[in-house]
Short mmCIF file of C-alpha atoms in Angstrom, two decimals:
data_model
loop_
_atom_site.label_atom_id
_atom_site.label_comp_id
_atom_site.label_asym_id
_atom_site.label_seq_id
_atom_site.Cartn_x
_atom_site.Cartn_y
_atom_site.Cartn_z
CA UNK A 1 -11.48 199.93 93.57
CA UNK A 2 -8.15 198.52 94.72
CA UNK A 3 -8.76 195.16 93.02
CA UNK A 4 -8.98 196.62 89.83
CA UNK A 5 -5.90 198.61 89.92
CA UNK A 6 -3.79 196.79 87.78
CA UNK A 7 -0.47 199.17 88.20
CA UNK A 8 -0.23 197.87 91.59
CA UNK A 9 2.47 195.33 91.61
CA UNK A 10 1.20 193.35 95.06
CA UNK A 11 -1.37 192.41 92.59
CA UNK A 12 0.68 190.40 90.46
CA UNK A 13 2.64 189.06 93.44
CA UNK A 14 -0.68 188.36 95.42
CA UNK A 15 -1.39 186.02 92.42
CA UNK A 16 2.19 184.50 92.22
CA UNK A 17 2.12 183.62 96.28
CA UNK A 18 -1.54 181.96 95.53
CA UNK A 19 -0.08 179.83 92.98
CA UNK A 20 2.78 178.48 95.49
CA UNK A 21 0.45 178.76 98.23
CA UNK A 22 -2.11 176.53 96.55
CA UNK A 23 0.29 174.38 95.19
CA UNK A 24 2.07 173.21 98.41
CA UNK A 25 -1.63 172.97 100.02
CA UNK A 26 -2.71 170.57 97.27
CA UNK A 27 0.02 168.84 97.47
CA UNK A 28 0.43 168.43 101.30
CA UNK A 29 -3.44 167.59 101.43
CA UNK A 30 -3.10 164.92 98.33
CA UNK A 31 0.25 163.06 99.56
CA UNK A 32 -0.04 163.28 103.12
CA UNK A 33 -3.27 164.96 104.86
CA UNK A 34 -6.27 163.51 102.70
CA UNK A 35 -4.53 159.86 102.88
CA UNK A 36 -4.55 159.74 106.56
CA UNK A 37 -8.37 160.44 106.75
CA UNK A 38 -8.67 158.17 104.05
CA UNK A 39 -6.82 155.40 105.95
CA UNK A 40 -9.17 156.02 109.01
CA UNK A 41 -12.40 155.37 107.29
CA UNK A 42 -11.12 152.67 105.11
CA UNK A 43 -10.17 151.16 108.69
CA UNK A 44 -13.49 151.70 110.20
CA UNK A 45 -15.31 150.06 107.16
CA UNK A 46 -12.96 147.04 107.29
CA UNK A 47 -13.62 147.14 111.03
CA UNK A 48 -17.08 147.21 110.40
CA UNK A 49 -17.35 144.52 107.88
CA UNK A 50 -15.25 141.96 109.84
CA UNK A 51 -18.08 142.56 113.31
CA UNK A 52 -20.39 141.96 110.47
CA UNK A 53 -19.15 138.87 109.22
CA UNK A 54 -18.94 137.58 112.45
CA UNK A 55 -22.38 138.49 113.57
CA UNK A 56 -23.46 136.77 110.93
CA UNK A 57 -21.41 133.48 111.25
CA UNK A 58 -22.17 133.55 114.66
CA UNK A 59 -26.08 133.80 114.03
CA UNK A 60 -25.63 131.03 111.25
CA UNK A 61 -24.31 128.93 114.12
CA UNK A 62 -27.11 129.86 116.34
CA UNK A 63 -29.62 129.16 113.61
CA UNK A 64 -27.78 125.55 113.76
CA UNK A 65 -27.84 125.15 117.03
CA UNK A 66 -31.56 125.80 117.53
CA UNK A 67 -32.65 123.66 114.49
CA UNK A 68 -30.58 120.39 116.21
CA UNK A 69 -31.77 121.56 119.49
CA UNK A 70 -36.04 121.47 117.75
CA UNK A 71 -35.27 118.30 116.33
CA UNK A 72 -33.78 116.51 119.35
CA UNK A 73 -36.83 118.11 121.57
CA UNK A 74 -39.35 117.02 118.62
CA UNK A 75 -37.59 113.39 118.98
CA UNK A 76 -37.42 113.40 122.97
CA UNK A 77 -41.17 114.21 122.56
CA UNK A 78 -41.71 111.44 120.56
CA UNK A 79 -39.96 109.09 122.21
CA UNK A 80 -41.55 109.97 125.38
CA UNK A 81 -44.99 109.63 124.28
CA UNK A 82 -44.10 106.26 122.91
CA UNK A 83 -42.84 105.18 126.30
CA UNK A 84 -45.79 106.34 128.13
CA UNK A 85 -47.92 104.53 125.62
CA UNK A 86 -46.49 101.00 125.97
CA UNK A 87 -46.25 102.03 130.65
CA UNK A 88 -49.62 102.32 130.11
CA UNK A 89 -50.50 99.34 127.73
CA UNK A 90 -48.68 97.61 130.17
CA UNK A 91 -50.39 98.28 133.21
CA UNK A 92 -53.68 98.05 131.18
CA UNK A 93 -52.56 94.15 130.11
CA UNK A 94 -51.75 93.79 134.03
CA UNK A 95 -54.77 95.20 135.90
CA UNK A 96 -57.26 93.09 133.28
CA UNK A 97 -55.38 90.32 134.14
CA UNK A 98 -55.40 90.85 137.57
CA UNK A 99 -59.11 91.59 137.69
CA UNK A 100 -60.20 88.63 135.91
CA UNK A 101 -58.41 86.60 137.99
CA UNK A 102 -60.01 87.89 141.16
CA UNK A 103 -63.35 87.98 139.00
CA UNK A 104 -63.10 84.15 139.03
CA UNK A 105 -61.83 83.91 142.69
CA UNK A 106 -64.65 85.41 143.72
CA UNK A 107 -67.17 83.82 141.37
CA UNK A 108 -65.69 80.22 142.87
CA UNK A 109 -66.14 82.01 146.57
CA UNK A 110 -69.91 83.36 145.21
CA UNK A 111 -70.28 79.59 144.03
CA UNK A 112 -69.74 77.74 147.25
CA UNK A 113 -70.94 80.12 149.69
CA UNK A 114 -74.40 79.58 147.46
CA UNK A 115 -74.13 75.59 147.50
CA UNK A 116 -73.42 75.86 151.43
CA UNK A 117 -76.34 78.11 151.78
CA UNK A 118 -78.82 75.77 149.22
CA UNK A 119 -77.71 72.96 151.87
CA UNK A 120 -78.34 74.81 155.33
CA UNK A 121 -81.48 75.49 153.86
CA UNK A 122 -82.50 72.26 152.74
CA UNK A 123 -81.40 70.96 155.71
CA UNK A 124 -83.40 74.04 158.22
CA UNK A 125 -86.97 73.13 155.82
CA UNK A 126 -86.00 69.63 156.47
CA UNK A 127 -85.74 70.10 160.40
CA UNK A 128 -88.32 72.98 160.37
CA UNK A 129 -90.84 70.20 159.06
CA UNK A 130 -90.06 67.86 161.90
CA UNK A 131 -90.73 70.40 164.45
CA UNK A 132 -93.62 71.49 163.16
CA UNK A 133 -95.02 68.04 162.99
CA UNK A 134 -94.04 67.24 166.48
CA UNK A 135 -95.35 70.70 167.44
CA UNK A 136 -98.86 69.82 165.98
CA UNK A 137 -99.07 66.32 167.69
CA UNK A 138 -98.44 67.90 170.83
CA UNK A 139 -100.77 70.71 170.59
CA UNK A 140 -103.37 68.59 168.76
CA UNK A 141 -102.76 65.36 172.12
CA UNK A 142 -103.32 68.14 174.45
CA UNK A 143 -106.32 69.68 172.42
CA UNK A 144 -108.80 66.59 172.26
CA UNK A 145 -106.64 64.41 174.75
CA UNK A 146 -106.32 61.28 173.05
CA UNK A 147 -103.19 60.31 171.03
CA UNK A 148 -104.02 60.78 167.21
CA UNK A 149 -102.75 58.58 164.40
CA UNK A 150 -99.31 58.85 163.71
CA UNK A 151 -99.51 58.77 160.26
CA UNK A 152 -101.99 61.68 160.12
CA UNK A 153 -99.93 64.58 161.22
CA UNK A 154 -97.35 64.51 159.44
CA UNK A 155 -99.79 64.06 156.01
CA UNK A 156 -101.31 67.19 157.19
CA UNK A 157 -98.04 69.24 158.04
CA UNK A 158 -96.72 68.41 154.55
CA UNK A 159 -100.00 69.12 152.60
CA UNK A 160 -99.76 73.03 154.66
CA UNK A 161 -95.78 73.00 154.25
CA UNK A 162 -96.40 72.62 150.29
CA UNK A 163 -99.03 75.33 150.66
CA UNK A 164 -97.33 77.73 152.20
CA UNK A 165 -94.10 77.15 149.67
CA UNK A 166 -96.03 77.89 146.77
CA UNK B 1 -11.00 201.61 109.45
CA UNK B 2 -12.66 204.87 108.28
CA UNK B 3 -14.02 205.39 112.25
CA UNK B 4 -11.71 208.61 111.90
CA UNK B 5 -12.78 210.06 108.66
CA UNK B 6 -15.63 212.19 108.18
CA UNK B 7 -16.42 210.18 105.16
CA UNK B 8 -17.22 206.48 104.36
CA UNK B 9 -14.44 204.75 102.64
CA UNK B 10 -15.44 201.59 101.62
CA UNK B 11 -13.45 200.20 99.88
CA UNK B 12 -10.03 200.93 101.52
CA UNK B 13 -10.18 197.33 103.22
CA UNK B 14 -9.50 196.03 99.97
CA UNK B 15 -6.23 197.68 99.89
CA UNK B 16 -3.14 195.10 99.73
CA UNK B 17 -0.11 196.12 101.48
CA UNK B 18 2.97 193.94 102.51
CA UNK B 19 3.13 192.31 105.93
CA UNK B 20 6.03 190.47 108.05
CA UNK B 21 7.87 193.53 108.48
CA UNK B 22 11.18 193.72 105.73
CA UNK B 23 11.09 190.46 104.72
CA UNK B 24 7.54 190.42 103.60
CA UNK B 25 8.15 193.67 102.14
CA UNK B 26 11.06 192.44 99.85
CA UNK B 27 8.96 189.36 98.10
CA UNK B 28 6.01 191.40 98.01
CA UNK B 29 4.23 189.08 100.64
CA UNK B 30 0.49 190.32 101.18
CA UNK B 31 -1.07 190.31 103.46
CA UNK B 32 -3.66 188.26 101.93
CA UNK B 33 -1.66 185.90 101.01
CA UNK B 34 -0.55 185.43 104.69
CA UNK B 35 -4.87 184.61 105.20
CA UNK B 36 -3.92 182.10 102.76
CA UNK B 37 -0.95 181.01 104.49
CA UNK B 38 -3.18 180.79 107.60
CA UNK B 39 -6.36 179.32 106.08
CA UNK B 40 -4.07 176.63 104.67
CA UNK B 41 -2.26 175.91 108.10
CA UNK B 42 -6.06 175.15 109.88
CA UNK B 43 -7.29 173.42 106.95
CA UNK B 44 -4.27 170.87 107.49
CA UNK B 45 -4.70 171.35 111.18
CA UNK B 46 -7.91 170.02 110.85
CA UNK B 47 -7.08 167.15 108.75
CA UNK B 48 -4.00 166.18 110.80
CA UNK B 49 -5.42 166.26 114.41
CA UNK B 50 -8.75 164.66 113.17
CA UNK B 51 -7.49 161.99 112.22
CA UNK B 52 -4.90 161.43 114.73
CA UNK B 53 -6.55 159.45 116.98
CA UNK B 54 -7.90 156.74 114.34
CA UNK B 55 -10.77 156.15 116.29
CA UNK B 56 -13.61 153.37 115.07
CA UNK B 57 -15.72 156.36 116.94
CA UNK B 58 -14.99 159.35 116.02
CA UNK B 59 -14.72 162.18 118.55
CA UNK B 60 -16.09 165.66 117.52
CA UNK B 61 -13.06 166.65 115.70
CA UNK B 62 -11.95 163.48 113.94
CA UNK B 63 -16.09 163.30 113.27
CA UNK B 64 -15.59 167.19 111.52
CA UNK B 65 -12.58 166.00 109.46
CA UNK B 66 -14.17 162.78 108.26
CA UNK B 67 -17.53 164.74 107.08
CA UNK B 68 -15.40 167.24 105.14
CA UNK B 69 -13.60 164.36 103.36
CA UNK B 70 -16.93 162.44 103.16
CA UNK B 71 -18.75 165.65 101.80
CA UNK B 72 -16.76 166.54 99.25
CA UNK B 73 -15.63 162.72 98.25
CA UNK B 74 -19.53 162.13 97.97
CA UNK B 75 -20.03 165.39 95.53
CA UNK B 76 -17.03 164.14 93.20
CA UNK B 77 -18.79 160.89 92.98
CA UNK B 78 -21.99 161.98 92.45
CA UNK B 79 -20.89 164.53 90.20
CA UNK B 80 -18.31 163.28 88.29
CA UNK B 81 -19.15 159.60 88.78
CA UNK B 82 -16.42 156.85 89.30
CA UNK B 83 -13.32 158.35 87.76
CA UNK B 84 -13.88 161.50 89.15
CA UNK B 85 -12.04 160.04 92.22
CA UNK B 86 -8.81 161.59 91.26
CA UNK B 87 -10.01 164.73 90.96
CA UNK B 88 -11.21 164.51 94.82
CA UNK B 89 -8.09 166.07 96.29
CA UNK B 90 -8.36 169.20 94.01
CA UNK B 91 -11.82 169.86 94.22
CA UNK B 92 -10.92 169.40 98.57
CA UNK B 93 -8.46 171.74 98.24
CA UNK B 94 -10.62 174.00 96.16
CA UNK B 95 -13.53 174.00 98.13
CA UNK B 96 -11.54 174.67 101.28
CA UNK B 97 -9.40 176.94 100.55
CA UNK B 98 -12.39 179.19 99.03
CA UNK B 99 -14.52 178.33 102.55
CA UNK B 100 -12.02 178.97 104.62
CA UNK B 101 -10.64 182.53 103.27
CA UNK B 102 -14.86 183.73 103.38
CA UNK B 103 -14.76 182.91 106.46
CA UNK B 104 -11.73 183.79 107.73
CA UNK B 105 -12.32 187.62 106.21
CA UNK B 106 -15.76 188.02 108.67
CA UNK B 107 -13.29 188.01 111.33
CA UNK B 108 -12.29 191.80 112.51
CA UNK B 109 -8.82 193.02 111.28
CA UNK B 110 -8.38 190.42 108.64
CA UNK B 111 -8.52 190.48 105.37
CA UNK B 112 -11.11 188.46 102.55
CA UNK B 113 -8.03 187.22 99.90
CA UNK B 114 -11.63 186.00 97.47
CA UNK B 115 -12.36 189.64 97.84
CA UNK B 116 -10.09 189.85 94.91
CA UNK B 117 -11.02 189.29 91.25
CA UNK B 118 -7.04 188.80 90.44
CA UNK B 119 -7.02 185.81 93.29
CA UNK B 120 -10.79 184.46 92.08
CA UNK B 121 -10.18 184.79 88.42
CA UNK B 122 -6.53 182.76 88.86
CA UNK B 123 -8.58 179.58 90.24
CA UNK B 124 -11.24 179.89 87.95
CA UNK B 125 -8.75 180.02 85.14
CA UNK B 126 -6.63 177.03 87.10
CA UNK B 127 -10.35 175.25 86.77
CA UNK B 128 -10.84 175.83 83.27
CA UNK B 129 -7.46 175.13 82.40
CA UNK B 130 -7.76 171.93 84.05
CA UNK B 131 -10.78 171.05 82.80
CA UNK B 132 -9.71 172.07 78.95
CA UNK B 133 -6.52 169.25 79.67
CA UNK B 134 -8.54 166.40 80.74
CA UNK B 135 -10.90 166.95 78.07
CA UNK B 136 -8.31 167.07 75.76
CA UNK B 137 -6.22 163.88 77.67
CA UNK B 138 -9.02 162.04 77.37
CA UNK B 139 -10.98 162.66 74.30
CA UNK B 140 -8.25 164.04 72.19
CA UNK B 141 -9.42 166.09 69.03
CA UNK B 142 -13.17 164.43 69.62
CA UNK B 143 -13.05 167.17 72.53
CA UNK B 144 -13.67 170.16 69.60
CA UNK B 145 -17.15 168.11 68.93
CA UNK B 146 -18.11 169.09 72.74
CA UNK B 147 -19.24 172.77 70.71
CA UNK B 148 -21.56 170.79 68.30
CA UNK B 149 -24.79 169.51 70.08
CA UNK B 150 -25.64 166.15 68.32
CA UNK B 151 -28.39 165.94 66.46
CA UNK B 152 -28.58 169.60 65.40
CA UNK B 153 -29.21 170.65 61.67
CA UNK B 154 -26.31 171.39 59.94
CA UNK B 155 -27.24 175.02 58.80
CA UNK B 156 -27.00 176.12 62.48
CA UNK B 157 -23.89 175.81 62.45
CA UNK B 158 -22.31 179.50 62.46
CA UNK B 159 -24.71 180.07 64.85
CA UNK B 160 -24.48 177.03 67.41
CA UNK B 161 -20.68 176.76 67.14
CA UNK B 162 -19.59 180.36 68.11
CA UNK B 163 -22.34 180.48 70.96
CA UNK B 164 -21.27 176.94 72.39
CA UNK B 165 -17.92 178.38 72.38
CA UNK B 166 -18.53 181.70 74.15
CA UNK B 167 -20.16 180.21 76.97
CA UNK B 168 -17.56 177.64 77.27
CA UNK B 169 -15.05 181.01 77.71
CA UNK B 170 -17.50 182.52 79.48
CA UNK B 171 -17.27 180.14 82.35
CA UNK B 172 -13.84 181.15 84.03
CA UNK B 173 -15.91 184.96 84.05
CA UNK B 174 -19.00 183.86 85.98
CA UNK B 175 -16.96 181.32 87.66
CA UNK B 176 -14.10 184.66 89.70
CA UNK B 177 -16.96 186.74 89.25
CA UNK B 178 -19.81 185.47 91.22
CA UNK B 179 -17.69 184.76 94.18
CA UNK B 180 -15.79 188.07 93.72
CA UNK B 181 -18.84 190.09 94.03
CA UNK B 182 -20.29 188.20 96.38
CA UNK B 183 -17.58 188.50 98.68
CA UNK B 184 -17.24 192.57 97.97
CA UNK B 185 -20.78 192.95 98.37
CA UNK B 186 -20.99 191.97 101.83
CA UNK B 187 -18.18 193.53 102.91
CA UNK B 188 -18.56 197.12 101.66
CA UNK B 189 -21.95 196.30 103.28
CA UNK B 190 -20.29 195.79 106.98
CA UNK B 191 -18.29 198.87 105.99
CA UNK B 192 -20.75 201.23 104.86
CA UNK B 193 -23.11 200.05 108.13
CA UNK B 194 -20.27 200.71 110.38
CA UNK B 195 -19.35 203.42 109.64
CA UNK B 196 -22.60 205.11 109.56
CA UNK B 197 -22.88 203.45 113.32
CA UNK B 198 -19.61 205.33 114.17
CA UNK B 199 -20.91 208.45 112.20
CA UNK B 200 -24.20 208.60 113.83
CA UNK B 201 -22.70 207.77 117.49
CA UNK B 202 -20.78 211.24 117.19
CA UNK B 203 -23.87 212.99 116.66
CA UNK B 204 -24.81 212.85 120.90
CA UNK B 205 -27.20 211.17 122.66
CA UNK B 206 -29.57 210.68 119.89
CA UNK B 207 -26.88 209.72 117.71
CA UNK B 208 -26.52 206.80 120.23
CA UNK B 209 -30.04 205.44 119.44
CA UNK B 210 -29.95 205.82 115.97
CA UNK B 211 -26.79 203.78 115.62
CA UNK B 212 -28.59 200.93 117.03
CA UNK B 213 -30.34 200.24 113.49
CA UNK B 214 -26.68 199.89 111.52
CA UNK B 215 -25.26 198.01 114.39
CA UNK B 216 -28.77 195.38 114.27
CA UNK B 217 -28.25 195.91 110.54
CA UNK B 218 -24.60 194.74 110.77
CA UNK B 219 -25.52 191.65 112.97
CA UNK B 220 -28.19 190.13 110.94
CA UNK B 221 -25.51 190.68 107.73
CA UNK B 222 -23.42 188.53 110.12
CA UNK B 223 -25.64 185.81 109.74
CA UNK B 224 -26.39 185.81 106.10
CA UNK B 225 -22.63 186.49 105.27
CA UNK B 226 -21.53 183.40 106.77
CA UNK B 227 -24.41 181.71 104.65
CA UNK B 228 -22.37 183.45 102.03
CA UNK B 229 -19.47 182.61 102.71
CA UNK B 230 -20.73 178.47 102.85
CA UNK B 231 -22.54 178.86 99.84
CA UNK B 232 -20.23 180.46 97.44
CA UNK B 233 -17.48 178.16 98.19
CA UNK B 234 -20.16 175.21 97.37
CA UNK B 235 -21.19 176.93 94.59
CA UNK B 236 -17.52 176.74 92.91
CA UNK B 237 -16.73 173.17 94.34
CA UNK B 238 -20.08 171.89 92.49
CA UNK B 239 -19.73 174.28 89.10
CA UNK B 240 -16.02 172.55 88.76
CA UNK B 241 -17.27 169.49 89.73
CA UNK B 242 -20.41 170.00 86.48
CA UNK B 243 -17.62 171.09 84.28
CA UNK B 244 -15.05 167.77 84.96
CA UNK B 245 -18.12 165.89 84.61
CA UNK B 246 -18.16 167.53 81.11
CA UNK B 247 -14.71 166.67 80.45
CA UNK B 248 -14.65 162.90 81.48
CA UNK B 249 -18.02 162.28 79.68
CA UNK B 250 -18.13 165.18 77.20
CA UNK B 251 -22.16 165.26 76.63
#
C-alpha cells in the first residue's frame, strides 16, 4: 500500500506542502474570501430590515390615514342625517301651516257658499208657494167658474206645502 | 492505469510522484499536493466571483457561495453555539478542503490527496490539537476534569479515567481513518471494476458483453461515491464541530 510506506520521503513532504497549503487557504479564506461573503449578506439583511421598517411606517401611516378618514365619514354621516332631519322638520312645519291655512279658506268659502244657498232656497220655497197658489186659483176659477175666496187658497196651499215638507 | 497489465493493480493510483517537471521535483512537490493547490484555487474562486457582484438577489453562483458560508456558519452555531463563531473560518476551510479533494479525485487522471492516511491523520491531529488548546485556553487545569464524568463513584476511578482518556486519543484515529478508508475503498473499487472491464473486453466478442456488468457496476459506484465524497467531508466538519463544542463547554 503506497500510503503506508513510510520510507518514501514524498510522504513526509506531501504532509509538509499540506501544512503550507492549508495554512495560506485558511488564511486567505479568513482575512479576505469569507469577509466578502460575509459583507454581502450582512448587506442584504440591513437591506432587508430598512424595506421592512419602511413597510411598516408606511402601513402605520396608512392605518392613520384610514382611522381619520372613518371618523370624518362617521361625522359627515352624522352631520348629514342631522341636516336632512331639521329640511324635513322644516318642510313638515311649512306644509301644516300651509294646509291649515287653506283648511280655513276653504271652510270660510264652504261657509258662504252654504248661507247663499240656505237663502236661494228660502227665497225659491218662498216664490214656489206663490206660484203654486196662483196656479191653484187659476185652475180651481176655471174648474167650477166662479172666482173663489181669496183667502181660501192660499190657507189650503200652505196646509199641503207643510205636508209635503214634513 | 493497469489497462496494460495482465494483472489488476489496485493500488498503484495511490502512488505519489513529483509533478511540475524539475522544479517540482527539487521541493518534493506531489502531485497531490498540486489537487490541493487546485482544490484551494476553486474553493477561493468560488468565494471571490460569488460574491462579486453583491447582489440583494443572488444569481446562481453568488446564491452557491452564500449557502456554503450559510451551511457551514449555521452548523458552527448550532453546534458549537455562540462563541463557536470564531471557529467558523476553520471548520470552512476544513470542510472544503476535505469536499473538494473527494471530489476532485472521481475525476479521471487525478489524484484523491484524502486517499492518504499521512494527509487525513495530519488534519485530524491539527483538529485535536486545536481542540486540546482551546480547552486548555479556556478552562485551564479544570480541562483534566473533562476525563471524570460528574457524579460517578469514586472507586471507578482507575477504570473511568484511563477509558475517558483513550477515547479522547482515540479520536484523531477514527477521525484520518474513517475518511481514509472511505476514500480507498471506493477507489480500489473503480480500479478493480475497470480493470476487469478492460480484462474481459480482450477476451472477444463475448468479452464485450460481459464487460458491460463492471462498466454498469462502475457507474452506479459513480453515484454513491460522490454521496461519499459529500458525506465524509460532513462527517469531519460536524465530528470537529462535537469536539469544539466539548472544548468551549467541557460537559
Amino acid at each position: 500500500m503506497p500510503q503506508l510506506d513510510f520510507g518514501n520521503p514524498l510522504l513526509l513532504a506531501q504532509v509538509v506542502w499540506l501544512g503550507i497549503i492549508f495554512l495560506v487557504l485558511y488564511l486567505l479564506l479568513s482575512r479576505w474570501a469569507l469577509p466578502q461573503v460575509g459583507a454581502v449578506l450582512a448587506h442584504r439583511a440591513e437591506t432587508i430590515a430598512a424595506d421592512l421598517d419602511v413597510a411598516r411606517r408606511a402601513k402605520e401611516e396608512a392605518d392613520a390615514a384610514v382611522a381619520e378618514l372613518t371618523r370624518a365619514t362617521r361625522e359627515a354621516h352624522a352631520g348629514a342625517q342631522a341636516e336632512i332631519a331639521a329640511a324635513v322638520a322644516a318642510a313638515k312645519a311649512k306644509t301644516d301651516a300651509e294646509s291649515a291655512d287653506l283648511n280655513a279658506k276653504l271652510d270660510a268659502q264652504i261657509a258662504a257658499a252654504e248661507e247663499r244657498i240656505a237663502v236661494a232656497r228660502t227665497s225659491a220655497l218662498g216664490a214656489l208657494e206663490q206660484v203654486a197658489v196662483e196656479t191653484a186659483r187659476e185652475v180651481v176659477g176655471r174648474l167650477i167658474g166662479s172666482s173663489l175666496d181669496p183667502a181660501l187658497v192660499p190657507q189650503a196651499v200652505a196646509g199641503v206645502l207643510a205636508a209635503r215638507a214634513k | 492505469m493497469a489497462a496494460g497489465e495482465p494483472s489488476i493493480d489496485a493500488l498503484g493510483q495511490f502512488k505519489l510522484h513529483t509533478t511540475l517537471g524539475p522544479i517540482g521535483a527539487s521541493v518534493n512537490f506531489t502531485q497531490s499536493n498540486l489537487l490541493m493547490v487546485i482544490a484551494s484555487g476553486l474553493i477561493l474562486a468560488l468565494l471571490y466571483y460569488g460574491a462579486r457582484p453583491r447582489a440583494i438577489v443572488p444569481g446562481r453562483l453568488q446564491a452557491a457561495a452564500e449557502l456554503s458560508y450559510d451551511f457551514i456558519y449555521n452548523m458552527v452555531s448550532e453546534q458549537i453555539g455562540h462563541e463557536g463563531r470564531k471557529f467558523f473560518p476553520f471548520v470552512f476551510t476544513l470542510f472544503f478542503f476535505i469536499l473538494f479533494g473527494n471530489l476532485l479525485g472521481l475525476l479521471p487522471f487525478s489524484f484523491t490527496y484524502t486517499s492518504h492516511i499521512a494527509v487525513t491523520a495530519a488534519l485530524a491531529i491539527l483538529v485535536i490539537v486545536l481542540v486540546t488548546v482551546v480547552a486548555l485556553a479556556i478552562h485551564g487545569l479544570h480541562f483534566f476534569s473533562y476525563f471524570w464524568p460528574s457524579g460517578a463513584p469514586i472507586a471507578l476511578a482507575p477504570i473511568i479515567v484511563p477509558v475517558e482518556i483513550i477515547s479522547y486519543l482515540s479520536r484523531p484515529v477514527s477521525l484520518s481513518i474513517r475518511l481514509f478508508a472511505n476514500m480507498v475503498a471506493g477507489h480500489v473499487m473503480f480500479e478493480v471494476f475497470a480493470t476487469f472491464m478492460v480484462m474481459m473486453a480482450g477476451a472477444g466478442v463475448i468479452g464485450y458483453a460481459g464487460a458491460i456488468g463492471p462498466l454498469a457496476l462502475n457507474v452506479i459506484l459513480m453515484g454513491f461515491e460522490l454521496l461519499v465524497a459529500g458525506l465524509q467531508a460532513y462527517v469531519f466538519a460536524v465530528l470537529t464541530c462535537i469536539y469544539l463544542h466539548d472544548a468551549v463547554h467541557l460537559h
